[in-house]
């Protein structure tokens, strides 16, 4: 192989290594962006309860920062998220709050009314949010059977991994007072 051919082969090999390294770096950067850029930090926890007459009651405890509203959604048969109802609060919510999902109240305004009936075969998810996506309140998922099993003054919420009294999906049912205390322990 002549000197010119050898230099040409070395340049091609060097260019191939640089391209491969650039592709790997780009792939790693894309993966890192996907893993770290998808969540909003939690400022509290969302729970579900019932009123004295058995109607759904939203419950949120804000441990730090604030919450501006809440959304109820489910997943359609093809797996897409479908918003069912939405509420906003007149002022930033701090501390503990409850509101009837059907009517709003206590500072909560119904922006999108709940369906008059919910499907017993579906799972529903409620969570709190901020208008600027700076934080959220951890979600709670529930079925109509789980909702029917609650008594007024009890709240179902995501208690986290390995929490005492939590079911296999991390959910726990507790009194409002216990929820207020325990939901902010790890915050």
Coordinates of C-alpha atoms in Angstrom, one line a residue:
X1 CA 0.0 0.0 0.0
X2 CA 1.4 3.4 -1.0
X3 CA 1.9 6.2 1.5
X4 CA -1.0 8.2 0.1
X5 CA -3.4 5.2 0.3
X6 CA -2.3 4.5 3.9
X7 CA -3.0 8.1 4.9
X8 CA -6.4 8.0 3.2
X9 CA -7.3 4.7 5.0
X10 CA -6.2 6.2 8.4
X11 CA -8.3 9.4 7.8
X12 CA -11.4 7.2 6.9
X13 CA -10.8 5.1 10.1
X14 CA -10.5 8.3 12.2
X15 CA -13.7 9.8 10.7
X16 CA -15.6 6.6 11.4
X17 CA -14.5 6.6 15.0
X18 CA -15.5 10.3 15.4
X19 CA -18.9 9.6 13.8
X20 CA -19.5 6.6 16.0
X21 CA -18.6 8.6 19.2
X22 CA -20.8 11.5 18.1
X23 CA -23.7 9.1 17.6
X24 CA -23.2 7.4 21.0
X25 CA -23.0 10.8 22.7
X26 CA -26.2 12.0 21.0
X27 CA -28.0 8.8 22.0
X28 CA -26.9 9.1 25.6
X29 CA -28.0 12.7 25.7
X30 CA -31.4 11.9 24.3
X31 CA -31.9 9.1 26.8
X32 CA -30.8 11.3 29.7
X33 CA -33.3 14.0 28.6
X34 CA -36.1 11.5 28.3
X35 CA -35.4 10.1 31.8
X36 CA -35.0 13.4 33.6
X37 CA -37.3 15.8 31.9
X38 CA -40.7 14.1 32.2
X39 CA -41.8 14.7 35.7
X40 CA -42.9 17.7 37.8
X41 CA -41.7 17.6 41.4
X42 CA -44.3 16.7 44.0
X43 CA -45.5 19.4 46.4
X44 CA -48.0 17.2 48.2
X45 CA -50.4 14.3 47.8
X46 CA -53.9 13.8 46.4
X47 CA -56.5 11.5 47.9
X48 CA -60.1 10.5 47.3
X49 CA -62.8 10.3 49.9
X50 CA -66.6 10.5 50.1
X51 CA -69.1 13.0 51.5
X52 CA -71.7 12.0 54.1
X53 CA -74.1 11.0 51.3
X54 CA -71.4 8.9 49.5
X55 CA -70.4 11.4 46.7
X56 CA -66.7 11.7 45.6
X57 CA -64.7 14.2 47.6
X58 CA -61.2 15.4 46.4
X59 CA -58.6 15.7 49.1
X60 CA -55.2 17.4 48.8
X61 CA -52.5 18.1 51.3
X62 CA -49.8 20.5 50.1
X63 CA -46.5 20.0 52.0
X64 CA -44.6 22.9 50.4
X65 CA -45.2 25.3 47.5
X66 CA -48.8 25.4 46.3
X67 CA -51.4 23.8 44.0
X68 CA -53.7 25.7 41.6
X69 CA -56.1 23.0 40.4
X70 CA -56.9 19.3 40.0
X71 CA -57.7 16.9 37.1
X72 CA -59.6 13.6 37.0
X73 CA -58.8 11.3 34.1
X74 CA -59.0 7.7 32.9
X75 CA -57.5 5.7 30.1
X76 CA -59.5 4.7 27.0
X77 CA -59.7 1.2 25.7
X78 CA -56.8 2.0 23.3
X79 CA -54.6 3.3 26.3
X80 CA -55.0 7.0 25.7
X81 CA -55.4 9.3 28.6
X82 CA -58.8 11.0 28.7
X83 CA -59.5 14.0 30.9
X84 CA -62.9 13.7 32.5
X85 CA -63.1 16.7 34.9
X86 CA -61.1 19.7 35.9
X87 CA -61.2 22.1 38.8
X88 CA -59.3 25.3 39.7
X89 CA -58.9 27.1 43.0
X90 CA -59.5 30.8 43.5
X91 CA -56.2 31.2 45.3
X92 CA -53.1 29.0 45.4
X93 CA -53.8 26.1 47.7
X94 CA -51.5 25.6 50.7
X95 CA -52.0 23.1 53.4
X96 CA -55.1 20.8 53.5
X97 CA -58.1 21.1 51.3
X98 CA -61.2 19.1 50.3
X99 CA -64.0 19.7 47.8
X100 CA -67.0 17.8 46.4
X101 CA -66.0 16.7 42.9
X102 CA -69.5 17.1 41.5
X103 CA -70.1 20.6 42.6
X104 CA -66.8 22.2 43.6
X105 CA -67.0 24.7 46.5
X106 CA -64.7 25.8 49.3
X107 CA -62.8 27.9 46.8
X108 CA -62.8 25.2 44.1
X109 CA -64.5 26.0 40.8
X110 CA -65.6 23.4 38.3
X111 CA -63.8 24.1 35.0
X112 CA -65.0 20.9 33.4
X113 CA -67.9 19.0 35.0
X114 CA -67.6 15.4 36.0
X115 CA -69.6 12.9 33.9
X116 CA -72.9 12.1 35.6
X117 CA -72.0 8.4 35.8
X118 CA -68.6 6.7 36.0
X119 CA -67.9 3.2 34.5
X120 CA -67.4 0.6 37.2
X121 CA -64.9 -1.2 34.9
X122 CA -62.5 1.7 34.7
X123 CA -59.8 3.0 37.0
X124 CA -59.8 6.8 37.6
X125 CA -56.9 9.0 38.6
X126 CA -57.0 12.4 40.4
X127 CA -54.1 14.7 40.8
X128 CA -53.3 18.3 41.7
X129 CA -51.3 20.6 39.5
X130 CA -49.9 24.2 39.2
X131 CA -50.6 26.5 36.3
X132 CA -46.9 26.8 35.5
X133 CA -46.1 23.1 36.0
X134 CA -43.7 24.0 38.8
X135 CA -45.1 21.2 41.0
X136 CA -47.9 18.8 41.5
X137 CA -49.7 16.7 44.1
X138 CA -49.0 13.0 43.7
X139 CA -52.0 11.2 42.1
X140 CA -54.5 8.7 43.5
X141 CA -56.1 6.0 41.4
X142 CA -59.3 4.3 42.3
X143 CA -62.2 2.3 41.0
X144 CA -65.9 2.8 41.9
X145 CA -65.7 -0.3 44.1
X146 CA -62.8 1.3 46.1
X147 CA -64.7 4.5 46.3
X148 CA -67.8 2.7 47.6
X149 CA -65.6 1.1 50.3
X150 CA -64.7 4.4 51.8
X151 CA -66.5 6.0 54.7
X152 CA -66.7 9.7 55.3
X153 CA -63.5 10.9 57.0
X154 CA -61.4 8.2 55.3
X155 CA -59.1 9.0 52.5
X156 CA -57.4 6.7 49.9
X157 CA -54.0 7.9 48.8
X158 CA -50.6 6.7 47.5
X159 CA -48.6 6.0 50.6
X160 CA -45.4 5.1 48.8
X161 CA -43.2 2.1 48.7
X162 CA -43.3 -0.3 51.7
X163 CA -45.7 1.9 53.7
X164 CA -47.5 0.3 56.7
X165 CA -51.0 -0.7 55.8
X166 CA -50.6 0.0 52.0
X167 CA -52.0 -2.5 49.5
X168 CA -49.8 -4.0 46.8
X169 CA -50.2 -0.9 44.6
X170 CA -48.9 1.4 47.4
X171 CA -52.4 2.7 48.3
X172 CA -53.5 3.2 51.9
X173 CA -56.8 4.2 53.5
X174 CA -56.5 6.4 56.6
X175 CA -58.3 9.1 58.5
X176 CA -58.0 12.7 57.3
X177 CA -55.7 13.5 60.3
X178 CA -53.3 10.5 59.5
X179 CA -53.3 11.5 55.8
X180 CA -52.3 15.1 56.7
X181 CA -49.5 13.9 58.8
X182 CA -48.2 10.9 56.8
X183 CA -48.4 12.3 53.3
X184 CA -45.8 15.0 54.1
X185 CA -43.4 12.8 56.1
X186 CA -41.0 12.2 53.1
X187 CA -41.4 15.7 51.6

